[in-house]
Structure formats: structure tokens, C-alpha cells
């Protein structure tokens, strides 16, 4: 089963040379700086390389973060921060606020910003894989795993590193709690979509599928509510996606709940559940159109033309017709005026983020290497700071051509 996921753009960043002439006084210190520059450049290249896979990404991130942490943490495991933490200025844009960058002279800002982009990459990798026409079981597992890894990275940044920033996070920026929370919840919801697709494919109990769909709809609704106080200019398109997925999975929940009721000989209630499913599906269809018409950061798509959307429409129609036929021939039950209350709790298949930790400090960081950085020799004009007019160019993300049956383009 193919999937369609909305994706916001990657963060962009200004180049960083790590050239500390005069400050790095030994070949070992100069080598660390050179390795930092090369590994950062390589990592940024991989973000937009459509051939990059999770193993390549993990190797690149482990190398860069193991080196970068030498600018943040003391080598003796004490609580004292490293003397190099504030030596370099870093500039990053936001996923929602276009090419207007934030800048901080703080290596922790670089750690959390690059970490954020790594998490975004995992969501985009999952999206590319999930949009394939004939996704295999192993690929579906990769999608599921990648989304859980992304959620774990976002969670770790929020809980362990963003609070350490000296400069408070600006409202509406990526590192603010509302946005981080929404990204975490969206990753969990999308991973559960893969679980639901698998449960349907294996013809699991309709009660389990209904419960998973209901929990997934609640995840999407929670993510939307988390973004509700943000400027709609930036978050409007993203919220339309969350709204349509909420309605879509409520339609799924009522559809499969109707099948459960029918199996229990409650045909009248089953018909009412399917009618409610139709209402939510019609709402999702309207939101698909609104999503396509809403301007803002994110994927360009026509989700109502996607296979995953069309399949549910047919399923609801066929199931309702079956219930109505059987009620007319066998049950003759009255259809209730009120839709059944969904009090469904899934006992299996719920997604939790995969715990994430940054790699250990690189072996090149020794007490001697750190001591070889002489901050008294920094130039007075502090050339490490970027010029005020330095442009932060957007990352050129690979265009993914739509599948024949998808009706959408996933970036």
C-alpha cells in the first residue's frame, strides 16, 4: 500500500570554514578543524542526495557530531563547558519561515540545528520510500523504523539539548516546543499508518484496525492543536495536512468499526457507523482540495488522487452497500440517529520513538588537542563571525516524480 506524507523543507545553513588561524596552534588541532569542515560539508551534501540511505546518513552524522561535541563538552566529564563553545557563529533557516535565518555564536545551536535536519532527513527518506508503487515488506519496515528514529531524535533534542541554549528560542522557530512536539507526534502517526496498512493487508481483526485508526486520528488532531497558536501564514498548509489526515483516519475507524458491529449482528448500528465514515471521508476530500490550494512551505500534491485515498473511498462504499443489503434481507434493524461513540483503545501496534543519543566524542579530541587551541590569539575583528549580508541559500532538494497511481509529488 502506498502512502502520502506532507513534508516541510529542510533547514538551510551558511557555510562554516572552521578556519581558526593562529588559534589552532598544532597540526592535531588544525586536523580537527579540517575534519569538522569536511564532515559538515559531506553531511549537508547527503541531505539532498536521493541515493543516500540510513547507513550512509548514520556514518556521516556520527563522524560530524563526534567531532562537533569537542566544541561543547569538557574532556574530563565535568559539568564545566568547553572553552571552544562560543568561538564560531552558526546561521540556520527554519522549515516554516523561509530563508530568514537565525544566528547564534554557540556550538550547541549547531548541534541541535543539524540534529533537527537529520531527523527531517529520516522523515523525507521514509516519505520517498512509502510513495513507491509496489512497496515491499522490508521497505515498509524501513519506513516504520525511519519515522520512529526521527521521532526519537526530535525528542532527544527537545529534552536534552535545546534547554542548554544560552539564547532563548524565538517563538514560531523550529526549535520551539510547539513545533518540535508536532514533528514528534506526526512521525508517530505516520508510522502507525504503516502499521494499519500492514494489519489490513494481513486481514487482522477489524476491531484492531478500527482502534489503530482511531488512535492515529487522535495523534494527528493533537499535532494540529499543538500548531493552532502559530501564524497561519507559516503553518496553514501543514495544519491542512494534519486536519485531512485526522478526518481520513476517523473515516477508517468508523468504517472498520462498522465491520465489527456487522460481525456482531448489529447491522443497524453498522450502517450508522458507515454513514459516519462517509461524512468524515467527504470532509477529508474537501480538505484535500483546500490543502492543494493553500500556499505555504511543504509538499506539492493532490492527495485526493492518491491510491491510498481512493482505496478507502471504495471500501466505505462497498461496506455500506453490503450492510444495507443484509439489513434489507436479514436483520431489518432500525438505523440509530446518533453515530456510535468510538471508545477504542489499541493494545498492539502503537508507536513510540526510538531512543536516540549522540555518538561518543571523537578519538582525535585529547587534552593535548584541546589545549592547543589558544583563544588569546583570536583576531580582534573576530573573522569567525559571518558578514551581516551573508546569504543562506536554500538546499536543492531532489524532486520525486509521482507514481502512476499516486497523483502526488513527494519532496
Short mmCIF file of C-alpha atoms in Angstrom, two decimals:
data_model
loop_
_atom_site.label_atom_id
_atom_site.label_comp_id
_atom_site.label_asym_id
_atom_site.label_seq_id
_atom_site.Cartn_x
_atom_site.Cartn_y
_atom_site.Cartn_z
CA UNK A 1 0.00 0.00 0.00
CA UNK A 2 1.46 3.35 -1.00
CA UNK A 3 1.36 6.30 1.40
CA UNK A 4 1.44 10.05 1.06
CA UNK A 5 3.05 12.31 3.67
CA UNK A 6 3.38 16.11 3.79
CA UNK A 7 6.93 17.34 4.20
CA UNK A 8 8.26 20.79 5.11
CA UNK A 9 11.54 21.97 3.52
CA UNK A 10 14.91 21.16 5.05
CA UNK A 11 16.71 23.83 7.07
CA UNK A 12 19.48 25.66 5.19
CA UNK A 13 22.72 26.94 6.69
CA UNK A 14 25.58 29.33 5.93
CA UNK A 15 28.96 27.72 5.12
CA UNK A 16 31.33 27.25 8.07
CA UNK A 17 35.07 27.03 7.41
CA UNK A 18 36.29 26.25 10.96
CA UNK A 19 39.45 28.15 9.98
CA UNK A 20 40.94 29.29 13.28
CA UNK A 21 44.28 30.57 12.04
CA UNK A 22 46.59 31.32 14.93
CA UNK A 23 44.14 29.83 17.44
CA UNK A 24 44.71 26.19 16.40
CA UNK A 25 48.42 26.06 17.23
CA UNK A 26 49.34 22.42 16.44
CA UNK A 27 48.82 20.08 13.47
CA UNK A 28 46.45 17.94 15.60
CA UNK A 29 44.24 20.95 16.36
CA UNK A 30 44.30 22.04 12.71
CA UNK A 31 43.34 18.50 11.65
CA UNK A 32 40.26 18.51 13.91
CA UNK A 33 39.17 21.79 12.32
CA UNK A 34 39.74 20.43 8.81
CA UNK A 35 37.84 17.22 9.63
CA UNK A 36 34.96 19.29 11.02
CA UNK A 37 34.73 21.34 7.83
CA UNK A 38 34.87 18.31 5.54
CA UNK A 39 32.42 16.19 7.57
CA UNK A 40 29.94 19.09 7.79
CA UNK A 41 30.11 19.66 4.04
CA UNK A 42 29.64 15.95 3.38
CA UNK A 43 26.63 15.73 5.70
CA UNK A 44 24.95 18.70 4.01
CA UNK A 45 25.54 17.06 0.61
CA UNK A 46 23.88 13.83 1.77
CA UNK A 47 20.71 15.67 2.83
CA UNK A 48 19.90 16.30 -0.82
CA UNK A 49 21.38 13.12 -2.32
CA UNK A 50 18.48 10.88 -3.38
CA UNK A 51 20.79 7.83 -3.29
CA UNK A 52 21.61 8.32 0.40
CA UNK A 53 20.37 5.56 2.71
CA UNK A 54 20.14 5.33 6.54
CA UNK A 55 23.53 3.61 6.86
CA UNK A 56 25.27 6.37 4.90
CA UNK A 57 23.44 9.02 6.91
CA UNK A 58 24.34 7.41 10.25
CA UNK A 59 28.03 7.16 9.33
CA UNK A 60 28.13 10.81 8.27
CA UNK A 61 26.23 12.08 11.30
CA UNK A 62 28.28 10.01 13.75
CA UNK A 63 31.51 11.45 12.34
CA UNK A 64 30.39 15.09 12.37
CA UNK A 65 28.68 15.01 15.77
CA UNK A 66 31.59 13.13 17.39
CA UNK A 67 33.88 15.95 16.23
CA UNK A 68 31.49 18.82 16.99
CA UNK A 69 30.99 17.70 20.57
CA UNK A 70 34.63 18.57 21.26
CA UNK A 71 33.48 22.21 20.99
CA UNK A 72 30.73 21.65 23.58
CA UNK A 73 31.68 19.21 26.31
CA UNK A 74 34.71 19.11 28.58
CA UNK A 75 37.02 16.14 28.16
CA UNK A 76 37.02 15.19 31.85
CA UNK A 77 33.23 14.62 32.04
CA UNK A 78 32.83 17.56 34.41
CA UNK A 79 29.88 19.92 34.21
CA UNK A 80 32.16 22.71 33.02
CA UNK A 81 31.54 23.71 29.39
CA UNK A 82 34.26 23.63 26.76
CA UNK A 83 36.25 26.80 26.15
CA UNK A 84 35.53 26.47 22.39
CA UNK A 85 31.71 26.52 22.67
CA UNK A 86 31.33 30.19 21.66
CA UNK A 87 34.21 30.50 19.17
CA UNK A 88 32.16 30.07 15.96
CA UNK A 89 28.96 31.69 14.68
CA UNK A 90 26.34 29.47 13.00
CA UNK A 91 23.42 30.51 10.80
CA UNK A 92 20.32 28.39 10.12
CA UNK A 93 17.00 28.99 8.43
CA UNK A 94 13.70 27.45 9.57
CA UNK A 95 11.47 24.87 7.93
CA UNK A 96 8.46 27.22 8.01
CA UNK A 97 9.84 30.77 7.95
CA UNK A 98 11.56 30.69 4.57
CA UNK A 99 15.10 31.95 4.14
CA UNK A 100 15.09 34.28 7.14
CA UNK A 101 17.97 32.84 9.20
CA UNK A 102 18.68 32.77 12.91
CA UNK A 103 22.29 33.12 14.04
CA UNK A 104 23.96 32.16 17.31
CA UNK A 105 27.62 32.04 18.28
CA UNK A 106 27.14 28.75 20.09
CA UNK A 107 28.14 25.20 19.13
CA UNK A 108 25.02 23.85 20.89
CA UNK A 109 22.91 25.81 18.37
CA UNK A 110 24.77 23.99 15.59
CA UNK A 111 24.30 20.63 17.31
CA UNK A 112 20.52 20.99 17.67
CA UNK A 113 20.02 22.61 14.25
CA UNK A 114 21.98 19.95 12.39
CA UNK A 115 20.33 17.25 14.52
CA UNK A 116 16.93 18.68 13.55
CA UNK A 117 17.86 18.40 9.88
CA UNK A 118 18.99 14.80 10.36
CA UNK A 119 15.58 13.97 11.84
CA UNK A 120 13.91 15.72 8.90
CA UNK A 121 16.03 13.67 6.50
CA UNK A 122 14.75 10.44 8.06
CA UNK A 123 11.16 11.62 7.55
CA UNK A 124 11.88 12.50 3.92
CA UNK A 125 13.60 9.18 3.31
CA UNK A 126 10.54 7.44 4.74
CA UNK A 127 8.27 9.55 2.54
CA UNK A 128 10.19 8.72 -0.64
CA UNK A 129 10.14 5.01 0.16
CA UNK A 130 6.47 4.98 1.22
CA UNK A 131 5.38 6.66 -2.01
CA UNK A 132 6.63 3.79 -4.17
CA UNK A 133 4.05 1.98 -6.25
CA UNK A 134 4.97 -1.54 -5.10
CA UNK A 135 6.47 -1.16 -1.65
CA UNK A 136 7.90 -4.41 -0.26
CA UNK A 137 7.57 -5.67 3.30
CA UNK A 138 11.22 -4.81 4.04
CA UNK A 139 10.74 -1.30 2.63
CA UNK A 140 7.63 -0.84 4.77
CA UNK A 141 9.72 -1.82 7.81
CA UNK A 142 12.35 0.76 6.78
CA UNK A 143 9.64 3.45 6.56
CA UNK A 144 8.34 2.48 10.00
CA UNK A 145 11.85 2.42 11.53
CA UNK A 146 12.92 5.72 9.93
CA UNK A 147 9.88 7.57 11.29
CA UNK A 148 10.50 6.19 14.80
CA UNK A 149 14.18 7.20 14.57
CA UNK A 150 13.17 10.73 13.51
CA UNK A 151 10.74 11.00 16.42
CA UNK A 152 13.50 9.85 18.79
CA UNK A 153 15.93 12.49 17.50
CA UNK A 154 13.36 15.30 17.84
CA UNK A 155 12.52 14.10 21.38
CA UNK A 156 16.19 13.91 22.43
CA UNK A 157 16.91 17.42 21.12
CA UNK A 158 13.90 18.84 22.95
CA UNK A 159 14.62 17.16 26.27
CA UNK A 160 18.43 17.16 26.47
CA UNK A 161 19.99 19.87 24.31
CA UNK A 162 17.64 22.72 23.35
CA UNK A 163 17.25 23.70 27.05
CA UNK A 164 21.05 24.28 27.14
CA UNK A 165 20.92 27.12 24.58
CA UNK A 166 22.00 30.45 26.08
CA UNK A 167 19.82 32.49 23.70
CA UNK A 168 16.11 31.65 24.17
CA UNK A 169 14.39 30.10 21.16
CA UNK A 170 12.29 32.61 19.23
CA UNK A 171 8.55 31.93 19.01
CA UNK A 172 7.50 30.11 15.85
CA UNK A 173 11.02 28.86 15.14
CA UNK A 174 11.89 25.20 14.59
CA UNK A 175 13.46 24.65 17.98
CA UNK A 176 10.41 25.91 19.88
CA UNK A 177 8.47 23.25 21.83
CA UNK A 178 5.24 23.58 19.80
CA UNK A 179 6.97 22.75 16.53
CA UNK A 180 9.18 20.01 17.94
CA UNK A 181 6.16 18.36 19.59
CA UNK A 182 4.19 18.50 16.33
CA UNK A 183 7.03 16.86 14.42
CA UNK A 184 7.29 14.09 17.05
CA UNK A 185 3.55 13.38 17.02
CA UNK A 186 3.37 13.47 13.20
CA UNK A 187 6.20 10.90 12.98
CA UNK A 188 4.34 8.61 15.38
CA UNK A 189 1.08 8.99 13.46
CA UNK A 190 2.70 8.29 10.10
CA UNK A 191 4.48 5.21 11.46
CA UNK A 192 1.11 3.97 12.68
CA UNK A 193 -0.24 4.43 9.14
CA UNK A 194 2.29 1.80 8.07
CA UNK A 195 1.10 -0.46 10.90
CA UNK A 196 -2.53 -0.02 9.80
CA UNK A 197 -1.68 -0.82 6.18
CA UNK A 198 0.09 -3.98 7.32
CA UNK A 199 -2.85 -5.00 9.53
CA UNK A 200 -5.26 -4.52 6.60
CA UNK A 201 -3.00 -6.48 4.25
CA UNK A 202 -2.83 -9.39 6.69
CA UNK A 203 -6.61 -9.20 7.27
CA UNK A 204 -6.31 -8.64 11.01
CA UNK A 205 -9.36 -8.24 13.23
CA UNK A 206 -11.42 -5.17 12.12
CA UNK A 207 -11.64 -4.14 15.78
CA UNK A 208 -7.85 -3.80 15.99
CA UNK A 209 -7.71 -1.84 12.72
CA UNK A 210 -10.52 0.48 13.89
CA UNK A 211 -8.72 1.10 17.20
CA UNK A 212 -5.37 1.81 15.49
CA UNK A 213 -7.07 4.19 13.03
CA UNK A 214 -8.82 5.99 15.90
CA UNK A 215 -5.55 6.37 17.83
CA UNK A 216 -3.83 7.64 14.66
CA UNK A 217 -6.59 10.20 14.04
CA UNK A 218 -6.14 11.39 17.63
CA UNK A 219 -2.39 11.76 17.06
CA UNK A 220 -2.98 13.94 14.00
CA UNK A 221 -5.56 16.01 15.87
CA UNK A 222 -3.13 16.53 18.76
CA UNK A 223 -0.37 17.63 16.34
CA UNK A 224 -2.76 20.13 14.76
CA UNK A 225 -3.83 21.53 18.13
CA UNK A 226 -0.17 21.99 19.04
CA UNK A 227 0.27 24.25 15.98
CA UNK A 228 -3.03 26.15 16.44
CA UNK A 229 -1.41 29.24 18.00
CA UNK A 230 1.16 29.65 15.20
CA UNK A 231 0.84 32.21 12.39
CA UNK A 232 -1.30 30.55 9.65
CA UNK A 233 0.93 32.18 7.01
CA UNK A 234 3.63 29.71 8.00
CA UNK A 235 1.70 26.78 9.46
CA UNK A 236 -1.55 26.86 7.43
CA UNK A 237 -0.59 24.25 4.82
CA UNK A 238 0.91 21.91 7.41
CA UNK A 239 -2.27 22.17 9.51
CA UNK A 240 -4.48 21.37 6.48
CA UNK A 241 -2.49 18.15 6.11
CA UNK A 242 -2.98 17.28 9.78
CA UNK A 243 -6.71 18.09 9.52
CA UNK A 244 -7.22 15.94 6.44
CA UNK A 245 -5.33 13.02 7.95
CA UNK A 246 -7.45 13.34 11.14
CA UNK A 247 -10.65 13.13 9.08
CA UNK A 248 -9.22 10.38 6.89
CA UNK A 249 -8.38 8.10 9.81
CA UNK A 250 -11.66 8.86 11.57
CA UNK A 251 -13.29 7.61 8.35
CA UNK A 252 -11.13 4.49 8.57
CA UNK A 253 -12.05 3.98 12.24
CA UNK A 254 -15.80 4.23 11.60
CA UNK A 255 -15.53 2.01 8.51
CA UNK A 256 -13.81 -0.84 10.37
CA UNK A 257 -15.91 -0.30 13.48
CA UNK A 258 -18.92 -0.82 11.21
CA UNK A 259 -17.46 -4.15 10.11
CA UNK A 260 -17.05 -5.15 13.78
CA UNK A 261 -20.68 -4.23 14.51
CA UNK A 262 -21.91 -6.18 11.47
CA UNK A 263 -19.99 -9.26 12.65
CA UNK A 264 -21.83 -8.90 15.98
CA UNK A 265 -25.21 -8.84 14.18
CA UNK A 266 -25.67 -5.12 14.95
CA UNK A 267 -26.47 -4.23 11.37
CA UNK A 268 -28.40 -1.04 12.09
CA UNK A 269 -25.53 0.37 14.16
CA UNK A 270 -23.08 -0.82 11.48
CA UNK A 271 -24.96 1.18 8.83
CA UNK A 272 -24.87 4.29 11.05
CA UNK A 273 -21.12 3.80 11.63
CA UNK A 274 -20.54 3.53 7.87
CA UNK A 275 -22.63 6.66 7.26
CA UNK A 276 -20.40 8.50 9.75
CA UNK A 277 -17.39 7.12 7.89
CA UNK A 278 -18.80 8.61 4.68
CA UNK A 279 -19.13 12.01 6.36
CA UNK A 280 -15.52 12.01 7.53
CA UNK A 281 -14.33 10.83 4.12
CA UNK A 282 -16.25 13.68 2.42
CA UNK A 283 -14.66 16.11 4.90
CA UNK A 284 -11.20 14.69 4.14
CA UNK A 285 -11.90 15.06 0.41
CA UNK A 286 -12.81 18.73 0.88
CA UNK A 287 -9.68 19.26 2.97
CA UNK A 288 -7.57 17.66 0.22
CA UNK A 289 -8.76 20.39 -2.13
CA UNK A 290 -8.09 23.09 0.47
CA UNK A 291 -4.63 21.65 1.09
CA UNK A 292 -3.81 21.87 -2.61
CA UNK A 293 -4.98 25.49 -2.72
CA UNK A 294 -3.21 26.61 0.48
CA UNK A 295 0.06 28.44 -0.04
CA UNK A 296 2.97 27.80 2.27
CA UNK A 297 6.01 25.60 2.87
CA UNK A 298 5.63 21.93 2.10
CA UNK A 299 4.86 19.24 -0.42
CA UNK A 300 3.07 19.93 -3.69
CA UNK A 301 0.40 17.27 -4.05
CA UNK A 302 -3.15 16.29 -4.95
CA UNK A 303 -3.80 13.79 -2.14
CA UNK A 304 -7.38 13.02 -3.23
CA UNK A 305 -5.92 11.44 -6.40
CA UNK A 306 -3.59 9.20 -4.43
CA UNK A 307 -4.20 5.46 -4.32
CA UNK A 308 -4.39 5.33 -0.51
CA UNK A 309 -7.23 7.87 -0.63
CA UNK A 310 -9.19 6.27 -3.47
CA UNK A 311 -8.97 2.80 -1.86
CA UNK A 312 -10.68 3.97 1.32
CA UNK A 313 -13.49 5.63 -0.65
CA UNK A 314 -14.24 2.34 -2.43
CA UNK A 315 -14.03 0.35 0.81
CA UNK A 316 -16.55 2.60 2.60
CA UNK A 317 -18.97 2.48 -0.34
CA UNK A 318 -18.80 -1.30 -0.71
CA UNK A 319 -19.06 -2.00 3.02
CA UNK A 320 -22.06 0.33 3.44
CA UNK A 321 -23.83 -1.27 0.47
CA UNK A 322 -23.20 -4.72 1.96
CA UNK A 323 -24.62 -3.65 5.34
CA UNK A 324 -27.70 -2.12 3.71
CA UNK A 325 -28.31 -5.27 1.63
CA UNK A 326 -28.03 -7.56 4.63
CA UNK A 327 -30.26 -5.31 6.73
CA UNK A 328 -32.88 -5.41 3.96
CA UNK A 329 -32.79 -9.20 3.66
CA UNK A 330 -31.88 -10.48 7.13
CA UNK A 331 -31.78 -8.06 10.06
CA UNK A 332 -34.44 -5.38 9.44
CA UNK A 333 -32.87 -3.25 12.20
CA UNK A 334 -33.55 0.43 12.73
CA UNK A 335 -30.62 2.71 11.92
CA UNK A 336 -29.85 4.88 15.01
CA UNK A 337 -29.99 8.67 14.63
CA UNK A 338 -26.77 9.11 16.58
CA UNK A 339 -23.42 7.74 15.42
CA UNK A 340 -21.81 5.18 17.76
CA UNK A 341 -19.29 6.59 20.22
CA UNK A 342 -15.80 5.40 19.46
CA UNK A 343 -14.17 4.34 22.70
CA UNK A 344 -11.46 2.31 21.07
CA UNK A 345 -8.09 1.55 22.59
CA UNK A 346 -5.41 -0.26 20.61
CA UNK A 347 -3.46 -2.80 22.63
CA UNK A 348 -0.99 -3.52 19.83
CA UNK A 349 0.82 -1.53 17.15
CA UNK A 350 1.15 1.82 18.92
CA UNK A 351 4.38 3.62 18.01
CA UNK A 352 6.95 5.02 20.43
CA UNK A 353 10.07 7.00 19.38
CA UNK A 354 13.34 5.06 19.18
CA UNK A 355 15.65 6.42 21.93
CA UNK A 356 18.49 8.49 20.45
CA UNK A 357 21.90 9.52 21.78
CA UNK A 358 24.66 11.48 20.08
CA UNK A 359 27.87 9.46 19.44
CA UNK A 360 30.82 9.46 21.81
CA UNK A 361 33.49 12.11 21.49
CA UNK A 362 35.88 11.54 18.59
CA UNK A 363 39.22 9.96 19.49
CA UNK A 364 41.08 12.93 17.93
CA UNK A 365 39.90 15.06 20.85
CA UNK A 366 42.60 14.67 23.51
CA UNK A 367 43.56 17.04 26.35
CA UNK A 368 46.62 17.99 24.28
CA UNK A 369 44.49 18.81 21.20
CA UNK A 370 42.11 20.97 23.22
CA UNK A 371 44.99 22.75 24.98
CA UNK A 372 46.43 23.59 21.53
CA UNK A 373 43.54 25.99 20.90
CA UNK A 374 44.80 29.37 22.17
CA UNK A 375 41.84 31.76 22.41
CA UNK A 376 44.09 34.70 23.28
CA UNK A 377 45.24 34.67 19.65
CA UNK A 378 41.79 35.27 18.17
CA UNK A 379 41.72 38.28 15.83
CA UNK A 380 40.07 41.37 17.29
CA UNK A 381 37.61 41.70 14.40
CA UNK A 382 36.59 38.05 15.01
CA UNK A 383 36.57 36.75 11.46
CA UNK A 384 34.69 33.65 12.63
CA UNK A 385 31.52 35.72 12.55
CA UNK A 386 29.75 35.73 9.19
CA UNK A 387 29.20 39.02 7.45
CA UNK A 388 25.77 40.56 8.07
CA UNK A 389 24.80 40.32 4.40
CA UNK A 390 25.92 36.71 4.03
CA UNK A 391 23.19 34.84 2.17
CA UNK A 392 21.86 31.49 3.32
CA UNK A 393 20.95 29.61 0.16
CA UNK A 394 18.12 27.03 0.31
CA UNK A 395 19.05 23.39 -0.09
CA UNK A 396 18.16 22.00 -3.52
CA UNK A 397 16.08 19.01 -2.55
CA UNK A 398 15.60 16.18 -5.06
CA UNK A 399 12.30 16.19 -6.94
CA UNK A 400 10.49 12.89 -6.69
CA UNK A 401 8.40 12.10 -9.74
CA UNK A 402 4.87 10.97 -8.90
CA UNK A 403 4.00 7.32 -9.31
CA UNK A 404 1.42 6.45 -11.95
CA UNK A 405 -1.26 5.86 -9.35
CA UNK A 406 -0.28 8.41 -6.75
CA UNK A 407 -1.46 11.75 -8.08
CA UNK A 408 1.14 13.46 -5.92
CA UNK A 409 4.69 14.65 -5.73
CA UNK A 410 6.67 13.96 -2.58
CA UNK A 411 9.63 16.12 -1.63
#
